[in-house]
Amino acid sequence: MELNTIFETLNEALEISLSYLISPKRRTYFIYLVTSALLAYYVYFRSKNKQGFLQYLFPKKVWLGKSAFVDYSMVIFNSLFKVIFIGPYLILGLYIAFYTNEFLLEKFGYATVNLGKTETIIYYTIALTVMGDFFTYLIHLLMHKIPFLWEFHKVHHSATELNPFTQYRIHPIELLINNAKSLFVFGVLTGIFDYLSNHQINKLIFLGVNVFGFVFMFLGANLRHSHIKLTYPTFIEKLLISPFQHQIHHSNSPDHFDKNMGSKLAIWDWMFGTLVLSKTTKDIEFGVEESHDKFSTFWGNLATPFINIYNSFRKLFK
Ligand SMILES: [Zn+2]
Ligand SMILES: [Zn+2]
């Protein structure tokens, strides 16, 4: 690598790191942090906590503890990883869209329905949100059920304190899988809607954040990874995963293993029988068995999944 390529790569990675605060596509966009703080105030107010609000919001062990530093280093490392190993392949999404469109044309000829511009935007956004959410659930379920995938996903669950950056504490292998899933869903749906709308999609300005994503993040998505137990009324928790329901997902109690695996919608958990409501749960602790040893450092989080998989293979062939 030449010196200025290295410099450019570092610069791009820095931009991605900063985008966590200034891009509306990120959960950690400062506006969402502000609305999250307001919702946190509501929880604080109702809990009749005696300490000051700022102290309640920023406990040292949550923001400056060992677990948090692993989160922060993962954010920086994954930004670099994204520039080098993921960024160059994002174009694949457009190829998938192109070939999906070609395939439909060949199979069915010209589409008999022809969606208008507004219809296309509405249906396309709904389809992306619902299908995206379903595939996120499915991949998440597989990560919990397939032992070698669980080794990588354990990195996210190894956090013993949750803060909004824990969202991005994921192993680079999981990052690759998640991006492949997003490209696939984006590509196939874009291809289908391009076909159904007689290539209107090409002319649409691609909205980075759709309305649903914005509402979701506005409603305190940041509090999912936090110590603040924001719950929704029970009937809403059957539709949308509340922050506390995601905290239950991180619980180290066997009762909560493989529960609440949904991202935005709770309906998949409800359909597959993995939904747990907030009202059934009180105090929880976060982490996995190996949280305090193997997964307590940045390097430990990067290497342990590979070491664990290697060891299980060795056992298998002994
Ligand atoms: Zn999980
Ligand atoms: Zn999580």
Coordinates of N, CA and C and ligand atoms in Angstrom, one line a residue, residues 140 144 150 153 156-157 249 261, ligand 1:
H140 N -30.3 -13.2 13.0 CA -30.1 -13.1 14.4 C -30.4 -14.5 15.1
H144 N -27.9 -17.3 17.0 CA -28.1 -17.8 18.4 C -28.2 -19.4 18.3
W150 N -22.8 -18.5 16.8 CA -22.9 -18.0 18.1 C -21.6 -17.5 18.7
H153 N -21.3 -14.1 17.5 CA -22.3 -13.2 18.0 C -22.1 -12.9 19.5
H156 N -21.1 -9.5 20.9 CA -22.1 -8.5 21.2 C -22.7 -8.7 22.6
H157 N -22.9 -10.0 22.9 CA -23.5 -10.4 24.2 C -22.5 -10.3 25.3
H249 N -33.0 -9.4 26.1 CA -32.2 -10.2 25.2 C -30.8 -10.3 25.6
M261 N -35.4 -11.6 19.8 CA -34.4 -11.5 18.8 C -34.7 -10.5 17.7
Ligands
ZN1 ZN -28.3 -11.8 20.1

